[in-house]
Amino acid sequence: MKLERINILDLTKQELTDLVISLGMKKFYGKEIFIWLHKKIVRNFDDMTNISLKDRELLKEKTYIPFFNLLKHQTSKIDKTEKFLFELEDGGTIETVLLRHRDSNNKELRNTLCVSSQVGCPVKCSFCATGQDGYMRNLTVSEIINQVYTVERRLVKKGEEINNIVFMGMGEPLLNLSNLTKALSILSDENGINISKRKITISTSGVVSGIEKILLEKLPIELAISLHSAINEKRDKIIPINKNFPLEDLAAVLIEYQKQTKRRLTFEYILIDNFNISENDANALADFVHQFDHVVNLIPYNEVPNVEHKRPSEKKIEKFFNYLKNNRRVNATLRKEKGSDIDGACGQLRQKTKKGDN
Ligand code: SAH
Ligand code: SF4
């Protein structure tokens, strides 16, 4: 039965080598099989032509290569953003978004994949569609990397590839850190798809304990912090974990992070009408981010059904942006949302389509 076999995509290179040895195969098969699975991203053991027939049969008997069912695929008419709804082995569903943009220097097409880390999200931010849907579970290692592989296979056919990965899909990545770390080591392995960790961004609502672990393990990833307010009483209202990890604690760990890594920090700040866009809010934000080498991405709120928050008018958005830049010298950008016509923009991902109702 399938469930009794080992999910071979869950294994790191070392674990795969250990397995190969325990099955009585040649040790170097560990690396060879890793290359087939993670560089050539094959879906069948029979494609592994330099592995003996006998050993391929043994692998089939003891292990399996999981893959997703694609339940739904949408492409934005506005900007070619693609949204994928995948079905997991237990029937759960997750969404992954492919963002396409031109490089500002050489105008080359770049592909950024926005990956999910959990089914639903336990943080339950008041403004976020994923947070409204309830939390199911962490994604496994193979479920994280299969989002990348499924889309990569489609791109390779067109002579393209994934250039960047951002953990900005469903879920809070730093609450699934052990699977995330393993997935990162596989994705950035020189015998795998080999995406540099520096091209991988992890976005967090501010899980201080998780950032501490990233520091301890010296993970060379890019970090983005979903700030949305630099005033504790307000942040408490929209991001419940701010009560556990208030702004002072967040600032302290980020100061340490920057001291150790010398890496620029990205802060995301969604603009919510009548909530976080006053001059007072702008000053608090400026004071907070000036503690760091920073960039602030301002994101006009994407309205979510049954959620009271509203997107401000263009005029209010410009006013906030200009005040930050001109009066407070904040390194701010105003992010244009992609894929809004397919609900593929930030924070709009949710398990809208349950199995069988698409
Ligand atoms: N859990 C992580 C990563 C996933 S959310 C985090 O919160 O950072 C990715 C980004 O989308 C976060 O910055 C989040 O705050 C933002 N977001 C959530 N809902 C949104 C919405 N409706 N409009 C705009 N951005 C939203
Ligand atoms: Fe979770 Fe991020 Fe959504 Fe908050 S914004 S509920 S942390 S996915």
PDB file of C-alpha atoms and ligand atoms in Angstrom, residues 121 123-125 127-128 131 171-172 205, ligand 2:
ATOM      1  CA  CYS A 121      -2.714  29.634   9.007  1.00  0.00           C
ATOM      2  CA  VAL A 123      -1.928  33.281  13.156  1.00  0.00           C
ATOM      3  CA  LYS A 124      -5.336  34.442  11.959  1.00  0.00           C
ATOM      4  CA  CYS A 125      -4.558  38.035  11.056  1.00  0.00           C
ATOM      5  CA  PHE A 127      -7.161  41.203   7.273  1.00  0.00           C
ATOM      6  CA  CYS A 128      -5.981  37.962   5.648  1.00  0.00           C
ATOM      7  CA  GLY A 131      -6.218  33.410   8.237  1.00  0.00           C
ATOM      8  CA  GLY A 171       0.666  30.007   6.167  1.00  0.00           C
ATOM      9  CA  GLU A 172       3.328  31.318   8.521  1.00  0.00           C
ATOM     10  CA  SER A 205       4.283  38.054  10.664  1.00  0.00           C
TER      11      SER A 205
HETATM   12 FE1  SF4 B   2      -1.030  33.895   8.454  1.00  0.00          FE
HETATM   13 FE2  SF4 B   2       0.477  35.678   7.144  1.00  0.00          FE
HETATM   14 FE3  SF4 B   2      -2.195  35.538   6.727  1.00  0.00          FE
HETATM   15 FE4  SF4 B   2      -1.272  36.475   9.040  1.00  0.00          FE
HETATM   16  S1  SF4 B   2      -0.971  37.375   7.015  1.00  0.00           S
HETATM   17  S2  SF4 B   2      -2.945  34.986   8.785  1.00  0.00           S
HETATM   18  S3  SF4 B   2       0.525  35.203   9.336  1.00  0.00           S
HETATM   19  S4  SF4 B   2      -0.700  33.970   6.241  1.00  0.00           S
END
